[in-house]
PDB file of C-alpha atoms in Angstrom:
ATOM      1  CA  UNK B   1      23.180 -95.647-208.438  1.00 64.00           C
ATOM      2  CA  UNK B   2      23.673 -94.560-212.035  1.00 78.00           C
ATOM      3  CA  UNK B   3      21.292 -92.669-214.289  1.00 91.00           C
ATOM      4  CA  UNK B   4      21.131 -94.651-217.499  1.00 92.00           C
ATOM      5  CA  UNK B   5      20.834 -93.226-220.974  1.00 94.00           C
ATOM      6  CA  UNK B   6      17.393 -92.280-222.249  1.00 94.00           C
ATOM      7  CA  UNK B   7      16.213 -92.465-225.861  1.00 92.00           C
ATOM      8  CA  UNK B   8      18.414 -89.612-227.117  1.00 98.00           C
ATOM      9  CA  UNK B   9      20.494 -88.499-224.149  1.00 98.00           C
ATOM     10  CA  UNK B  10      23.297 -89.595-221.856  1.00 98.00           C
ATOM     11  CA  UNK B  11      23.958 -88.390-218.309  1.00 97.00           C
ATOM     12  CA  UNK B  12      27.314 -87.601-216.725  1.00 97.00           C
ATOM     13  CA  UNK B  13      27.932 -86.549-213.148  1.00 96.00           C
ATOM     14  CA  UNK B  14      29.351 -83.006-213.007  1.00 97.00           C
ATOM     15  CA  UNK B  15      32.535 -82.196-211.109  1.00 97.00           C
ATOM     16  CA  UNK B  16      34.688 -79.083-210.883  1.00 96.00           C
ATOM     17  CA  UNK B  17      36.471 -80.361-214.008  1.00 97.00           C
ATOM     18  CA  UNK B  18      33.306 -79.349-215.910  1.00 97.00           C
ATOM     19  CA  UNK B  19      33.649 -75.651-215.016  1.00 97.00           C
ATOM     20  CA  UNK B  20      34.430 -74.658-218.627  1.00 98.00           C
ATOM     21  CA  UNK B  21      31.196 -76.299-219.805  1.00 98.00           C
ATOM     22  CA  UNK B  22      29.243 -74.573-217.005  1.00 98.00           C
ATOM     23  CA  UNK B  23      30.724 -71.205-217.955  1.00 98.00           C
ATOM     24  CA  UNK B  24      30.027 -71.699-221.677  1.00 98.00           C
ATOM     25  CA  UNK B  25      26.380 -72.517-220.967  1.00 98.00           C
ATOM     26  CA  UNK B  26      25.981 -69.293-218.979  1.00 98.00           C
ATOM     27  CA  UNK B  27      27.317 -67.127-221.829  1.00 98.00           C
ATOM     28  CA  UNK B  28      23.974 -66.889-223.627  1.00 97.00           C
ATOM     29  CA  UNK B  29      21.739 -64.065-222.411  1.00 97.00           C
ATOM     30  CA  UNK B  30      18.651 -66.055-223.450  1.00 97.00           C
ATOM     31  CA  UNK B  31      19.696 -68.927-221.191  1.00 98.00           C
ATOM     32  CA  UNK B  32      20.303 -66.519-218.318  1.00 97.00           C
ATOM     33  CA  UNK B  33      17.134 -64.455-218.803  1.00 97.00           C
ATOM     34  CA  UNK B  34      15.178 -65.955-215.897  1.00 96.00           C
ATOM     35  CA  UNK B  35      18.237 -66.669-213.763  1.00 94.00           C
ATOM     36  CA  UNK B  36      20.102 -63.367-213.679  1.00 93.00           C
ATOM     37  CA  UNK B  37      18.010 -61.102-215.871  1.00 94.00           C
ATOM     38  CA  UNK B  38      20.210 -62.047-218.813  1.00 96.00           C
ATOM     39  CA  UNK B  39      23.551 -61.223-217.209  1.00 96.00           C
ATOM     40  CA  UNK B  40      26.234 -63.735-218.179  1.00 97.00           C
ATOM     41  CA  UNK B  41      28.218 -65.494-215.454  1.00 97.00           C
ATOM     42  CA  UNK B  42      31.892 -64.686-215.190  1.00 98.00           C
ATOM     43  CA  UNK B  43      34.529 -67.394-214.916  1.00 97.00           C
ATOM     44  CA  UNK B  44      35.191 -66.204-211.367  1.00 98.00           C
ATOM     45  CA  UNK B  45      31.505 -66.632-210.460  1.00 97.00           C
ATOM     46  CA  UNK B  46      31.532 -70.160-211.863  1.00 98.00           C
ATOM     47  CA  UNK B  47      34.718 -71.108-210.023  1.00 97.00           C
ATOM     48  CA  UNK B  48      34.170 -69.220-206.761  1.00 97.00           C
ATOM     49  CA  UNK B  49      30.375 -69.394-206.339  1.00 96.00           C
ATOM     50  CA  UNK B  50      28.689 -71.912-208.638  1.00 97.00           C
ATOM     51  CA  UNK B  51      31.141 -74.817-208.293  1.00 98.00           C
ATOM     52  CA  UNK B  52      31.334 -74.609-204.474  1.00 97.00           C
ATOM     53  CA  UNK B  53      27.513 -74.410-204.311  1.00 97.00           C
ATOM     54  CA  UNK B  54      26.919 -77.578-206.312  1.00 97.00           C
ATOM     55  CA  UNK B  55      29.748 -79.320-204.459  1.00 97.00           C
ATOM     56  CA  UNK B  56      27.985 -78.486-201.181  1.00 97.00           C
ATOM     57  CA  UNK B  57      24.938 -80.591-202.065  1.00 97.00           C
ATOM     58  CA  UNK B  58      26.634 -83.180-204.281  1.00 97.00           C
ATOM     59  CA  UNK B  59      26.328 -86.705-202.940  1.00 95.00           C
ATOM     60  CA  UNK B  60      27.290 -89.264-205.565  1.00 93.00           C
ATOM     61  CA  UNK B  61      25.785 -92.337-203.837  1.00 92.00           C
ATOM     62  CA  UNK B  62      22.406 -90.537-203.698  1.00 92.00           C
ATOM     63  CA  UNK B  63      22.839 -88.955-207.175  1.00 92.00           C
ATOM     64  CA  UNK B  64      22.515 -85.457-205.719  1.00 96.00           C
ATOM     65  CA  UNK B  65      24.418 -82.906-207.753  1.00 97.00           C
ATOM     66  CA  UNK B  66      24.427 -81.767-211.351  1.00 98.00           C
ATOM     67  CA  UNK B  67      24.102 -84.115-214.304  1.00 98.00           C
ATOM     68  CA  UNK B  68      25.555 -82.961-217.623  1.00 98.00           C
ATOM     69  CA  UNK B  69      23.278 -83.864-220.512  1.00 98.00           C
ATOM     70  CA  UNK B  70      24.729 -85.007-223.846  1.00 98.00           C
ATOM     71  CA  UNK B  71      22.950 -85.797-227.109  1.00 98.00           C
ATOM     72  CA  UNK B  72      24.010 -89.356-227.936  1.00 97.00           C
ATOM     73  CA  UNK B  73      23.851 -88.918-231.728  1.00 97.00           C
ATOM     74  CA  UNK B  74      26.100 -85.830-231.834  1.00 97.00           C
ATOM     75  CA  UNK B  75      28.020 -86.146-228.546  1.00 97.00           C
ATOM     76  CA  UNK B  76      27.134 -82.479-227.919  1.00 97.00           C
ATOM     77  CA  UNK B  77      26.759 -81.352-224.304  1.00 98.00           C
ATOM     78  CA  UNK B  78      23.548 -79.327-224.158  1.00 98.00           C
ATOM     79  CA  UNK B  79      22.767 -78.644-220.509  1.00 98.00           C
ATOM     80  CA  UNK B  80      22.410 -79.985-217.021  1.00 98.00           C
ATOM     81  CA  UNK B  81      19.857 -81.313-214.539  1.00 98.00           C
ATOM     82  CA  UNK B  82      20.093 -80.361-210.869  1.00 98.00           C
ATOM     83  CA  UNK B  83      19.232 -82.850-208.109  1.00 98.00           C
ATOM     84  CA  UNK B  84      19.298 -81.722-204.467  1.00 98.00           C
ATOM     85  CA  UNK B  85      17.133 -81.544-201.364  1.00 98.00           C
ATOM     86  CA  UNK B  86      14.508 -78.831-201.785  1.00 97.00           C
ATOM     87  CA  UNK B  87      15.534 -75.585-200.112  1.00 93.00           C
ATOM     88  CA  UNK B  88      19.064 -76.884-199.544  1.00 96.00           C
ATOM     89  CA  UNK B  89      20.573 -73.418-199.021  1.00 94.00           C
ATOM     90  CA  UNK B  90      17.689 -72.062-196.929  1.00 88.00           C
ATOM     91  CA  UNK B  91      17.003 -72.353-193.226  1.00 86.00           C
ATOM     92  CA  UNK B  92      14.631 -75.266-193.836  1.00 88.00           C
ATOM     93  CA  UNK B  93      16.026 -77.828-196.289  1.00 93.00           C
ATOM     94  CA  UNK B  94      13.709 -80.758-197.031  1.00 96.00           C
ATOM     95  CA  UNK B  95      15.834 -83.899-197.319  1.00 93.00           C
ATOM     96  CA  UNK B  96      12.833 -86.059-198.335  1.00 94.00           C
ATOM     97  CA  UNK B  97      11.750 -83.636-201.087  1.00 97.00           C
ATOM     98  CA  UNK B  98      14.122 -83.620-204.048  1.00 98.00           C
ATOM     99  CA  UNK B  99      14.390 -80.465-206.125  1.00 98.00           C
ATOM    100  CA  UNK B 100      14.877 -80.891-209.844  1.00 98.00           C
ATOM    101  CA  UNK B 101      16.198 -78.019-211.934  1.00 98.00           C
ATOM    102  CA  UNK B 102      17.652 -77.553-215.397  1.00 98.00           C
ATOM    103  CA  UNK B 103      19.614 -75.278-217.662  1.00 98.00           C
ATOM    104  CA  UNK B 104      19.998 -75.983-221.382  1.00 98.00           C
ATOM    105  CA  UNK B 105      21.726 -74.197-224.240  1.00 98.00           C
ATOM    106  CA  UNK B 106      19.400 -72.172-226.441  1.00 97.00           C
ATOM    107  CA  UNK B 107      20.159 -74.235-229.551  1.00 96.00           C
ATOM    108  CA  UNK B 108      18.639 -77.282-227.838  1.00 97.00           C
ATOM    109  CA  UNK B 109      15.347 -75.616-226.861  1.00 97.00           C
ATOM    110  CA  UNK B 110      12.140 -76.878-228.422  1.00 96.00           C
ATOM    111  CA  UNK B 111      13.343 -80.449-228.948  1.00 97.00           C
ATOM    112  CA  UNK B 112      12.001 -81.951-225.727  1.00 97.00           C
ATOM    113  CA  UNK B 113      15.490 -82.572-224.346  1.00 98.00           C
ATOM    114  CA  UNK B 114      14.906 -80.872-220.980  1.00 98.00           C
ATOM    115  CA  UNK B 115      11.690 -82.810-220.440  1.00 98.00           C
ATOM    116  CA  UNK B 116      13.302 -86.104-221.496  1.00 98.00           C
ATOM    117  CA  UNK B 117      16.291 -85.510-219.228  1.00 98.00           C
ATOM    118  CA  UNK B 118      14.248 -84.423-216.210  1.00 98.00           C
ATOM    119  CA  UNK B 119      11.908 -87.422-216.629  1.00 97.00           C
ATOM    120  CA  UNK B 120      14.843 -89.823-216.859  1.00 97.00           C
ATOM    121  CA  UNK B 121      16.454 -88.424-213.720  1.00 96.00           C
ATOM    122  CA  UNK B 122      13.135 -88.349-211.850  1.00 96.00           C
ATOM    123  CA  UNK B 123      12.373 -91.973-212.827  1.00 95.00           C
ATOM    124  CA  UNK B 124      15.843 -93.137-211.751  1.00 94.00           C
ATOM    125  CA  UNK B 125      15.407 -91.455-208.371  1.00 94.00           C
ATOM    126  CA  UNK B 126      11.885 -92.860-208.054  1.00 93.00           C
ATOM    127  CA  UNK B 127      13.241 -96.386-208.546  1.00 91.00           C
ATOM    128  CA  UNK B 128      15.702 -95.558-205.766  1.00 87.00           C
ATOM    129  CA  UNK B 129      12.789 -94.767-203.431  1.00 92.00           C
ATOM    130  CA  UNK B 130      12.330 -91.005-203.849  1.00 94.00           C
ATOM    131  CA  UNK B 131       8.698 -90.082-204.430  1.00 95.00           C
ATOM    132  CA  UNK B 132       8.472 -86.389-203.570  1.00 97.00           C
ATOM    133  CA  UNK B 133       9.823 -83.889-206.078  1.00 98.00           C
ATOM    134  CA  UNK B 134       9.660 -80.131-206.447  1.00 98.00           C
ATOM    135  CA  UNK B 135      10.923 -77.519-208.874  1.00 98.00           C
ATOM    136  CA  UNK B 136      11.054 -73.738-208.786  1.00 97.00           C
ATOM    137  CA  UNK B 137      10.979 -71.112-211.504  1.00 98.00           C
ATOM    138  CA  UNK B 138      10.562 -67.434-212.096  1.00 97.00           C
ATOM    139  CA  UNK B 139       6.773 -66.965-212.474  1.00 98.00           C
ATOM    140  CA  UNK B 140       7.301 -65.653-216.041  1.00 97.00           C
ATOM    141  CA  UNK B 141       9.358 -68.658-217.140  1.00 98.00           C
ATOM    142  CA  UNK B 142       6.539 -70.505-218.887  1.00 98.00           C
ATOM    143  CA  UNK B 143       8.918 -72.923-220.651  1.00 97.00           C
ATOM    144  CA  UNK B 144      10.229 -74.290-217.332  1.00 98.00           C
ATOM    145  CA  UNK B 145       6.733 -74.338-215.859  1.00 98.00           C
ATOM    146  CA  UNK B 146       5.571 -76.395-218.847  1.00 98.00           C
ATOM    147  CA  UNK B 147       8.361 -78.908-218.171  1.00 98.00           C
ATOM    148  CA  UNK B 148       7.234 -79.131-214.543  1.00 98.00           C
ATOM    149  CA  UNK B 149       3.703 -79.917-215.689  1.00 98.00           C
ATOM    150  CA  UNK B 150       5.003 -82.587-218.095  1.00 98.00           C
ATOM    151  CA  UNK B 151       6.775 -84.143-215.094  1.00 97.00           C
ATOM    152  CA  UNK B 152       3.394 -84.487-213.378  1.00 97.00           C
ATOM    153  CA  UNK B 153       4.014 -81.592-211.004  1.00 98.00           C
ATOM    154  CA  UNK B 154       1.270 -79.171-210.042  1.00 98.00           C
ATOM    155  CA  UNK B 155       1.401 -75.629-208.711  1.00 98.00           C
ATOM    156  CA  UNK B 156       2.033 -75.600-204.971  1.00 98.00           C
ATOM    157  CA  UNK B 157       2.731 -71.998-204.014  1.00 97.00           C
ATOM    158  CA  UNK B 158       4.684 -68.833-204.705  1.00 97.00           C
ATOM    159  CA  UNK B 159       7.248 -67.481-202.262  1.00 92.00           C
ATOM    160  CA  UNK B 160      10.247 -65.227-201.890  1.00 93.00           C
ATOM    161  CA  UNK B 161      13.218 -67.578-202.176  1.00 91.00           C
ATOM    162  CA  UNK B 162      16.256 -66.287-200.324  1.00 88.00           C
ATOM    163  CA  UNK B 163      19.651 -67.701-199.521  1.00 86.00           C
ATOM    164  CA  UNK B 164      23.138 -66.210-199.219  1.00 86.00           C
ATOM    165  CA  UNK B 165      23.478 -65.796-203.007  1.00 87.00           C
ATOM    166  CA  UNK B 166      20.005 -65.632-204.565  1.00 87.00           C
ATOM    167  CA  UNK B 167      16.830 -63.779-203.779  1.00 91.00           C
ATOM    168  CA  UNK B 168      13.810 -63.965-206.057  1.00 94.00           C
ATOM    169  CA  UNK B 169      10.073 -64.557-206.065  1.00 96.00           C
ATOM    170  CA  UNK B 170       9.488 -68.047-207.457  1.00 97.00           C
ATOM    171  CA  UNK B 171       6.663 -70.450-208.122  1.00 98.00           C
ATOM    172  CA  UNK B 172       6.927 -73.964-206.725  1.00 98.00           C
ATOM    173  CA  UNK B 173       5.540 -77.001-208.499  1.00 98.00           C
ATOM    174  CA  UNK B 174       5.528 -80.359-206.737  1.00 98.00           C
ATOM    175  CA  UNK B 175       4.426 -83.987-206.930  1.00 95.00           C
TER     176      UNK B 175
END
């Protein structure tokens, strides 16, 4: 399956060759505010933690993984969309519930790109037969929560997310 271009954006499957792009995106404290409290990722964290994590859940035939988002008009890479089974790194992953996530450069905020990209990915997966989606966010991250609502998701619950790398109280929105 391939995620086709949307009105303004194109979608490219992320591999370890994209580690420079992933690192650059994490160098803005505003982007990292609700992820790491604003702390920028190091190159070592990208290469030794982030890349192996997304490789663990990447499954190209199912479109699980990260999708780099590019503005068609400018050819500028502006962020990524995450697709994986919900709770993949926890004790209870939900294979039939696909988690959507996103991270976009600050300069692209406020243009509807994250919503457009997440909708395009969700619709492509829906056509493939996936009909249960979830997303998580820091409870104070109203911008991400607004995207979840635009995707037709509603508040499900709040819980203490914990895996071998991350631990944080999050809100869950789901379809």
